[in-house]
Coordinates of C-alpha atoms and ligand atoms in Angstrom, one line a residue:
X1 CA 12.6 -0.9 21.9
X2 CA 11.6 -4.3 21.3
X3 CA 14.0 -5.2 18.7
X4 CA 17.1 -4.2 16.9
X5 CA 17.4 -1.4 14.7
X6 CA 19.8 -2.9 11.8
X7 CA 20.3 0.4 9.9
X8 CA 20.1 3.8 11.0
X9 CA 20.5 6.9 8.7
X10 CA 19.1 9.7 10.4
X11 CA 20.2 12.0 13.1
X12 CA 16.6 13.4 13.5
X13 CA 15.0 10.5 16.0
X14 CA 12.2 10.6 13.6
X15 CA 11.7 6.9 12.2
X16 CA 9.5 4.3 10.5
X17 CA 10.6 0.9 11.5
X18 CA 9.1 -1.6 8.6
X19 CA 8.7 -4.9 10.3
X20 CA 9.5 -7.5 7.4
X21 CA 8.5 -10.4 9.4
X22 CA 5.0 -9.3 10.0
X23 CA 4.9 -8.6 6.1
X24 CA 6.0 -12.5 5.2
X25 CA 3.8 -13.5 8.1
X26 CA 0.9 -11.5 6.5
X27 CA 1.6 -12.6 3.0
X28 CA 1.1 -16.2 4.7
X29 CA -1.8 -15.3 6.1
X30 CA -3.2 -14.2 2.8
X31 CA -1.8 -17.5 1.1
X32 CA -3.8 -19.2 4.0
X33 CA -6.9 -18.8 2.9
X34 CA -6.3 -19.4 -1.0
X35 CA -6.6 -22.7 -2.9
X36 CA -3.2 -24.3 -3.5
X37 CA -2.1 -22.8 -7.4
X38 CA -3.7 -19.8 -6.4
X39 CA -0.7 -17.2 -7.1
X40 CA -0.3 -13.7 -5.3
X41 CA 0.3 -10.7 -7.1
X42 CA 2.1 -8.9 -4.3
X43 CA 0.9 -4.6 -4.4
X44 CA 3.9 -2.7 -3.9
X45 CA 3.1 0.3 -6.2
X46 CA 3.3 4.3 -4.3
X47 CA 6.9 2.4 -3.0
X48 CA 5.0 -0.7 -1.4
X49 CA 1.7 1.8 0.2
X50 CA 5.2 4.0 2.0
X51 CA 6.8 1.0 3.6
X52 CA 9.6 1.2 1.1
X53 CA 9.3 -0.6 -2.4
X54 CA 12.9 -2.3 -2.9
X55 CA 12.6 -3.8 0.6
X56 CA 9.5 -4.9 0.5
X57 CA 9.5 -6.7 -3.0
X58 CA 13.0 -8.3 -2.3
X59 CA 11.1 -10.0 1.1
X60 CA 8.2 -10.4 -0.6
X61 CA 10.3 -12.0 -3.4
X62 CA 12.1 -14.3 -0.8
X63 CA 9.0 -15.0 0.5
X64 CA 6.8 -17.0 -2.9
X65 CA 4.9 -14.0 -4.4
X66 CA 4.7 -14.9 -8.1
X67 CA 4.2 -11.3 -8.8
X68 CA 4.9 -7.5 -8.1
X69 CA 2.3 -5.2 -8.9
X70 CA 3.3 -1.7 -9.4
X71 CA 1.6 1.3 -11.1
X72 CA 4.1 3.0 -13.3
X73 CA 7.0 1.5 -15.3
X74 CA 9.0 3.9 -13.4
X75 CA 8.4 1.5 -10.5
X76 CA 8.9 -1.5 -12.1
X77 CA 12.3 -0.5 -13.6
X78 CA 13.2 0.5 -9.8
X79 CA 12.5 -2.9 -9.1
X80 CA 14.3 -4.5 -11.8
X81 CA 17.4 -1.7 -11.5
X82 CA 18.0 -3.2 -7.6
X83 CA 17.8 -6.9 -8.9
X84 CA 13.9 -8.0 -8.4
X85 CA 13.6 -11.2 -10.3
X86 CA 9.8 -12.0 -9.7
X87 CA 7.4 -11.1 -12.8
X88 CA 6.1 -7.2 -12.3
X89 CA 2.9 -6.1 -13.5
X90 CA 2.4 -3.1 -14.5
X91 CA -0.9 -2.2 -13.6
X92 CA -1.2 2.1 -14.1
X93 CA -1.0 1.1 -18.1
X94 CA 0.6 4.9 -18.7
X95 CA 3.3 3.7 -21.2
X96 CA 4.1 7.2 -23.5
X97 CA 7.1 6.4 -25.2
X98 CA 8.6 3.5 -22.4
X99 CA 7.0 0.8 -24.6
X100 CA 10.4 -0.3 -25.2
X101 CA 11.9 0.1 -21.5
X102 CA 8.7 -2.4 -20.4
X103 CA 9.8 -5.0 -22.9
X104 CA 13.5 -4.6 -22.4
X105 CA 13.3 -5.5 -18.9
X106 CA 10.6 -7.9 -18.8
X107 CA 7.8 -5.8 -17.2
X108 CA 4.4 -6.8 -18.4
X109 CA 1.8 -4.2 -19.2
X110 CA -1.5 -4.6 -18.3
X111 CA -3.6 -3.3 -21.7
X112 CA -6.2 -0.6 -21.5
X113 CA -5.7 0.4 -25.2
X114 CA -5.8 -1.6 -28.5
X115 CA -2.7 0.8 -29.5
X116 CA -0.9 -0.1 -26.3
X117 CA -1.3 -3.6 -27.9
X118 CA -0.1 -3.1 -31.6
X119 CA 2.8 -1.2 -30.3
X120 CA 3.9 -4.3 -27.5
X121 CA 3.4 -6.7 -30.6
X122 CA 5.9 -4.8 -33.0
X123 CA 8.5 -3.7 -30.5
X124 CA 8.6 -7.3 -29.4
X125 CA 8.9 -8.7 -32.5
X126 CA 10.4 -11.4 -33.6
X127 CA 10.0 -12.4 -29.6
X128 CA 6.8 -12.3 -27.9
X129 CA 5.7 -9.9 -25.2
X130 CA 3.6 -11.8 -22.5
X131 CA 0.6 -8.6 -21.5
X132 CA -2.7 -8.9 -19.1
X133 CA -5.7 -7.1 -20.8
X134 CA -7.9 -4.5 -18.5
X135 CA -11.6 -4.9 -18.6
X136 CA -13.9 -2.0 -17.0
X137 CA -16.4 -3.8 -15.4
X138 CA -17.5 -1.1 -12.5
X139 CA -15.1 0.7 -11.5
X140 CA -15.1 3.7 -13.9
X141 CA -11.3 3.4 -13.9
X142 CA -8.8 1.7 -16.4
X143 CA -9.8 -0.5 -18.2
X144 CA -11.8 -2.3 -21.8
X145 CA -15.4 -2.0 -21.5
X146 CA -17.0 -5.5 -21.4
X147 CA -18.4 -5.3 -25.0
X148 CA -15.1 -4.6 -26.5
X149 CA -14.1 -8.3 -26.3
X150 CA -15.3 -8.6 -30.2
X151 CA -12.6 -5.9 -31.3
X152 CA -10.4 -6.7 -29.1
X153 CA -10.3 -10.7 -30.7
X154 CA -10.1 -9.1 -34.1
X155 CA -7.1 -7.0 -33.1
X156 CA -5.3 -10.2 -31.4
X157 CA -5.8 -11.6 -35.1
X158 CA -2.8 -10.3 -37.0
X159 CA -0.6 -9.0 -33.4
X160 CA 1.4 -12.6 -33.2
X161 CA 3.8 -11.2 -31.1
X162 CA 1.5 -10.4 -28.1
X163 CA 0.5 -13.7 -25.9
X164 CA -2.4 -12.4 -23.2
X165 CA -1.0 -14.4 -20.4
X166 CA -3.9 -12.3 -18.0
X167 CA -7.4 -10.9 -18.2
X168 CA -8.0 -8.5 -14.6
X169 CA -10.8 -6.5 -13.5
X170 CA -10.8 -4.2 -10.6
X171 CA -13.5 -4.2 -7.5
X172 CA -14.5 -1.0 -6.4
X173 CA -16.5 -2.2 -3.2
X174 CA -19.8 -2.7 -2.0
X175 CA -21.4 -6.1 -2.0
X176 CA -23.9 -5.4 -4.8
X177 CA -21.7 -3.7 -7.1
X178 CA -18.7 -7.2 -6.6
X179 CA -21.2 -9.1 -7.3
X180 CA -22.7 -7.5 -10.7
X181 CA -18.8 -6.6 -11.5
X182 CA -18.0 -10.6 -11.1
X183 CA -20.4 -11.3 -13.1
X184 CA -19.5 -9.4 -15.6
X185 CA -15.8 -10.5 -15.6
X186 CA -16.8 -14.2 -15.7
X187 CA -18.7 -13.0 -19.1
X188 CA -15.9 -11.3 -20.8
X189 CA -13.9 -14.7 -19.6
X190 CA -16.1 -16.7 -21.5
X191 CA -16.0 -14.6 -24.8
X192 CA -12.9 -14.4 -24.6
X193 CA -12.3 -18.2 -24.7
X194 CA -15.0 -18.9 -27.1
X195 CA -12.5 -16.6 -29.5
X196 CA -9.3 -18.8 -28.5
X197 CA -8.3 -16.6 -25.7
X198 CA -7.8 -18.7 -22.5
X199 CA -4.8 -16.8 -20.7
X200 CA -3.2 -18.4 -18.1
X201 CA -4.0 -15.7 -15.2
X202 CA -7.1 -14.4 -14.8
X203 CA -7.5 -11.9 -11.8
X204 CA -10.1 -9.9 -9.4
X205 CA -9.5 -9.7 -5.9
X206 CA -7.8 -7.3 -3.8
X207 CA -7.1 -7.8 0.3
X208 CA -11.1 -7.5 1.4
X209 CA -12.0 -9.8 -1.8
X210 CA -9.4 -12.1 -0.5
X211 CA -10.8 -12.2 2.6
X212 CA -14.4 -12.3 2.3
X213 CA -15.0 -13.9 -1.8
X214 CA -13.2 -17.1 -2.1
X215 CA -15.4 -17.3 -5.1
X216 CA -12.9 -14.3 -6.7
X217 CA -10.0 -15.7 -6.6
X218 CA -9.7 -17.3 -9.5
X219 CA -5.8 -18.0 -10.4
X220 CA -4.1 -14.5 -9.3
X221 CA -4.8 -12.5 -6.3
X222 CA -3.6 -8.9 -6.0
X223 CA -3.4 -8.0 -2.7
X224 CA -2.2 -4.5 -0.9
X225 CA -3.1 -3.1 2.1
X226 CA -3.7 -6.6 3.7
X227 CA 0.3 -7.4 3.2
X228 CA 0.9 -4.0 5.2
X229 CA -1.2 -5.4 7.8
X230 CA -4.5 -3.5 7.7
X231 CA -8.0 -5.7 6.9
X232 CA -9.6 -3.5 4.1
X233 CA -12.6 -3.0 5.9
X234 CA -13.4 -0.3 8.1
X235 CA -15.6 -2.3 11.0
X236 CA -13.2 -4.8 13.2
X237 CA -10.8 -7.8 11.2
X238 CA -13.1 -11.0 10.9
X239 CA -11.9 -14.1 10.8
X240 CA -7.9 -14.8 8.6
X241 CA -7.7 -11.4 8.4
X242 CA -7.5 -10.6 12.5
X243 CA -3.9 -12.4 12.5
X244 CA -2.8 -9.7 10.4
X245 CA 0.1 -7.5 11.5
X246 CA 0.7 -3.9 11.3
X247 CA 4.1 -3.7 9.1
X248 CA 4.7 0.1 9.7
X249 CA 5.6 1.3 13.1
X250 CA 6.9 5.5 13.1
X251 CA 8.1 6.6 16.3
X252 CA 10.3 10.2 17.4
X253 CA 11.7 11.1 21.0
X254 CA 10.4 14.2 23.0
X255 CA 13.0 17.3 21.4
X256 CA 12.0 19.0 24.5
X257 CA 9.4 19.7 27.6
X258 CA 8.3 23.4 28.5
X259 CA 5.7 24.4 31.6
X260 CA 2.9 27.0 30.2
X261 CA 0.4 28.6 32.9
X262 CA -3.3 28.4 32.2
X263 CA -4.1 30.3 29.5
X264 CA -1.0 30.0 27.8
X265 CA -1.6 29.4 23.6
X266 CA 0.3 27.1 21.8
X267 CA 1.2 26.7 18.4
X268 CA 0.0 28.6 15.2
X269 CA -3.8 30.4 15.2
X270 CA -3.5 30.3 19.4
X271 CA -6.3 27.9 18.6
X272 CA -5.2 25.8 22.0
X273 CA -5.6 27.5 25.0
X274 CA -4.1 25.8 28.1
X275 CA -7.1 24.9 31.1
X276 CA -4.0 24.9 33.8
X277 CA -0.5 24.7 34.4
X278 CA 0.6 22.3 31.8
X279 CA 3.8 20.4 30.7
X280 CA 4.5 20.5 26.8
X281 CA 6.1 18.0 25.2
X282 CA 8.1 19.3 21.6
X283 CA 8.5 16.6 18.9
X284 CA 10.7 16.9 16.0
X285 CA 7.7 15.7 13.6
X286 CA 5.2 17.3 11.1
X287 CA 2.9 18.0 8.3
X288 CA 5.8 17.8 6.3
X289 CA 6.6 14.2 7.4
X290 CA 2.8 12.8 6.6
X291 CA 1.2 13.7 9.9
X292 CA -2.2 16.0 9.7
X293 CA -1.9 19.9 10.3
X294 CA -5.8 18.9 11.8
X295 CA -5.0 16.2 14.2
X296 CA -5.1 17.7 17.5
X297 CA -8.8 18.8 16.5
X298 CA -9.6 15.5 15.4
X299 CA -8.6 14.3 19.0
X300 CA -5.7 13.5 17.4
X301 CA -2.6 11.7 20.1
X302 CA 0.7 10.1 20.8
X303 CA 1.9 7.4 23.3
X304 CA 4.1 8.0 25.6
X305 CA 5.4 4.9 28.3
X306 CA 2.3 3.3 27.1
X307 CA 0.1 6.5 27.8
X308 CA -2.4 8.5 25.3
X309 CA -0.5 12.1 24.8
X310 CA -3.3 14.7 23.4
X311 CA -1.8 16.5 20.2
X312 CA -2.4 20.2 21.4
X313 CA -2.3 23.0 19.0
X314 CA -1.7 22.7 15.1
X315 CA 1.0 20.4 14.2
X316 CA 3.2 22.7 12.4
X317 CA 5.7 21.5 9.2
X318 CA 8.3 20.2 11.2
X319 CA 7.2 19.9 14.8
X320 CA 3.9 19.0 17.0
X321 CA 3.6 19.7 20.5
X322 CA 1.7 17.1 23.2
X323 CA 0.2 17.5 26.7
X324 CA 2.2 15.4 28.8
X325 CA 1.3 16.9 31.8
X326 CA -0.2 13.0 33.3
X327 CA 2.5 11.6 32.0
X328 CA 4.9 12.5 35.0
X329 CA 7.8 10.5 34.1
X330 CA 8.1 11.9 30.3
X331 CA 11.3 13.8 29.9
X332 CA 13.8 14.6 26.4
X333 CA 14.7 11.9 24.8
X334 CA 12.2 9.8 25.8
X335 CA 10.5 7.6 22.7
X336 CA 7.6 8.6 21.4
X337 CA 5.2 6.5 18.9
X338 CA 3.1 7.8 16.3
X339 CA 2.2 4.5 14.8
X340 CA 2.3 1.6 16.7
X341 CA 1.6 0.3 20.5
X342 CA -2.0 0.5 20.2
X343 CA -2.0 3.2 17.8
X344 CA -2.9 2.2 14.6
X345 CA -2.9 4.0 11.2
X346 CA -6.5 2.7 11.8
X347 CA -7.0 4.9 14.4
X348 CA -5.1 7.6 12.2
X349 CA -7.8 7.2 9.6
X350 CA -10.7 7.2 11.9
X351 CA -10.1 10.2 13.5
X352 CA -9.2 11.9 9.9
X353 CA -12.1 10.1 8.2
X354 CA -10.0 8.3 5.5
X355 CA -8.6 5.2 4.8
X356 CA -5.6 3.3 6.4
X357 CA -4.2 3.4 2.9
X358 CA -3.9 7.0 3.1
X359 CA -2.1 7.3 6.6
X360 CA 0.8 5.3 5.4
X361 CA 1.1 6.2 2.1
X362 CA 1.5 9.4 3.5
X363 CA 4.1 9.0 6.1
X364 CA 6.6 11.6 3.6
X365 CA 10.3 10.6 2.1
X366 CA 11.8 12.6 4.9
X367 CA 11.1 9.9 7.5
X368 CA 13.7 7.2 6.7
X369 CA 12.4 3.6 6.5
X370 CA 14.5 1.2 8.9
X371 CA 14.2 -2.3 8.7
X372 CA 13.5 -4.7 11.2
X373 CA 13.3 -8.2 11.3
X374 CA 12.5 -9.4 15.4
X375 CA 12.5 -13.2 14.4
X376 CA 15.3 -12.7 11.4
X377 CA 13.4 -14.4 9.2
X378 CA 13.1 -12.6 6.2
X379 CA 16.0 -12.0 3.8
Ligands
LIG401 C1 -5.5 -2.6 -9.7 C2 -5.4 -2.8 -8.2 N1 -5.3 -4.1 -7.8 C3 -5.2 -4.4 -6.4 C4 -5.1 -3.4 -5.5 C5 -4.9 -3.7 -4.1 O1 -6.0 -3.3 -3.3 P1 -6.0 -3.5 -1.7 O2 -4.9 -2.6 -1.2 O3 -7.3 -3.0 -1.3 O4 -5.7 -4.9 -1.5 C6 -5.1 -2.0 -5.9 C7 -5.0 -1.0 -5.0 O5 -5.5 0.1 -5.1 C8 -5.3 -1.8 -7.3 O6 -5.3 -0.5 -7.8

């Protein structure tokens, strides 16, 4: 392997190396193509898209980002329980009876609800809780809808201990629906500040915004899957966003290597049937641990010493089996990589027609997270 392993938990050979120098490398490349002042909120809600929240955040802390953005305050008290110091938004705005928690360790909510608000403003009291209000303005999601700035004004009126330090909308794609959604963001902006309201952050743009709308960026960017290393788009990276590096990489070792005659079956349903004598490579990886049952009929495959291995025959819970019969020097022990070398959770999602975003979140809790750092740059 390329580079050290520094810790090592497992006793499976089952692993997802998290490369923190390609993450600071990519959160430069994002800060490349912002104006100076622009500030990053850095996504590392769904424990940093799999790569391993606490990690990621204290690099990505190390490394300038202004902010954290996680979905539930269960996330940002992680944070804050294993020392973050950066502001963390809270950006899922589910809040039940944790208004307290949020305030107590100086999470800020982002607002959906004019009750969210009132209750921030009391429990705050006589301090001030800084929040970021939620306007719908396409997405269908979270969020105000654009004409409830006038309520929303007379509500601010008597709640003294609330300071909207952010207004935020979220992009749902598409170039016709960005634009009609900026639009309307730069319209609740302005209402807003015609009633007083001017907050400090306003923000819009996730990774492919960043990327492709300088126009968005306004003075917080909230970018996610471009920090793991993935350009948001599905077509090939343009531009910034080529230099971009793959943060995860998950790799195994071959468990062990059987010969089947021709028309041998393998795996569950018989559903592969083997075309001639063929060596079968078992690896100690699965459905369980975030890898499809429907891979090897997607075309699904491994690399082995730099060579494609077809998944053959369902991957089962715990184990997959591979055809490494042109593979002549693949033995046990031997590494295996699932992400990585060529292989892209890209690839992944192609084959599985989904998104990057969903290949790595879904690489499961049972594959332990082992930091690298090749250059040793990152704390
Ligand atoms: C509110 C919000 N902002 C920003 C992001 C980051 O998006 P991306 O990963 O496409 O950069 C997300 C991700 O889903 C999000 O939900």
């Amino acid at each position: 392997m390329a580079h050290a392993i520094e810790k090592c938990v497992s006793i499976r050979p089952t692993l997802a190396e998290i490369d923190l120098d390609a993450l600071v490398h990519n959160l430069a490349t994002v800060r490349s193509v912002l104006r100076p002042g622009v500030g990053v909120c850095a996504m590392v809600k769904a424990d940093a898209y799999g790569h391993g929240a606490v990690e990621v955040a204290r690099a990505l802390e190390w490394a300038g980002a202004e902010f954290m953005g996680v979905n539930l305050v269960e996330e940002g008290l992680t944070l804050r329980e294993a020392g973050l110091k950066s502001r963390i938004l809270v950006l899922g705005a589910w809040y039940a009876h944790a208004h307290a928690d949020v305030v107590a360790r100086d999470l800020t909510p982002v607002i959906s609800d004019l009750a969210d608000l009132a209750e921030f403003s009391r429990i705050a009291a006589p301090g001030r809780a800084r929040v970021h209000l939620k306007f719908d303005t396409g997405m269908g999601r979270l969020g105000f809808p654009s004409a409830a700035v006038p309520s929303i004004l007379r509500a601010l009126g008597p709640l003294t201990n609330v300071e909207v330090e952010g207004v935020l909308s979220h992009l749902a794609g598409g170039r016709e629906e960005t634009e009609a959604q900026a639009k309307s963001f730069d319209a609740v902006a302005r209402e807003l500040a015609g009633g007083g309201v001017r907050p400090a952050f306003l923000h819009l743009a996730n990774s492919e915004a960043i990327f492709s709308r300088s126009d968005l960026h306004h003075s917080l960017v909230r970018p996610g899957i471009a920090l793991y290393g993935y350009a948001p788009w599905s077509d090939a990276p343009r531009d910034a966003a080529a230099a971009l590096r793959p943060v995860m990489r998950v790799t195994t070792e071959i468990a062990h290597v059987k010969l089947v005659p021709t028309g041998a079956r393998v795996s569950y349903g018989g559903q592969f049937v083997a075309s001639r004598p063929t060596r079968v490579a078992v690896l100690p990886v699965g459905y369980a641990d975030g890898f499809a049952r429907a891979l090897s009929e997607r075309g699904g495959f491994v690399v082995i010493h730099g060579l494609r291995a077809p998944i053959v025959g369902a991957v089962c819970m715990d184990m997959m089996m591979v055809d490494v019969t042109d593979i002549a020097a693949a033995q046990v022990g031997d590494r295996v990589t699932l992400i990585g070398d060529g292989l892209s959770a890209a690839d992944h999602a192609r084959l599985l027609a989904t998104i990057p975003y969903e290949i790595v979140t879904r690489v499961s809790v049972r594959v332990p997270r082992v930091i690298v750092r090749p250059g040793g740059g990152a704390p």
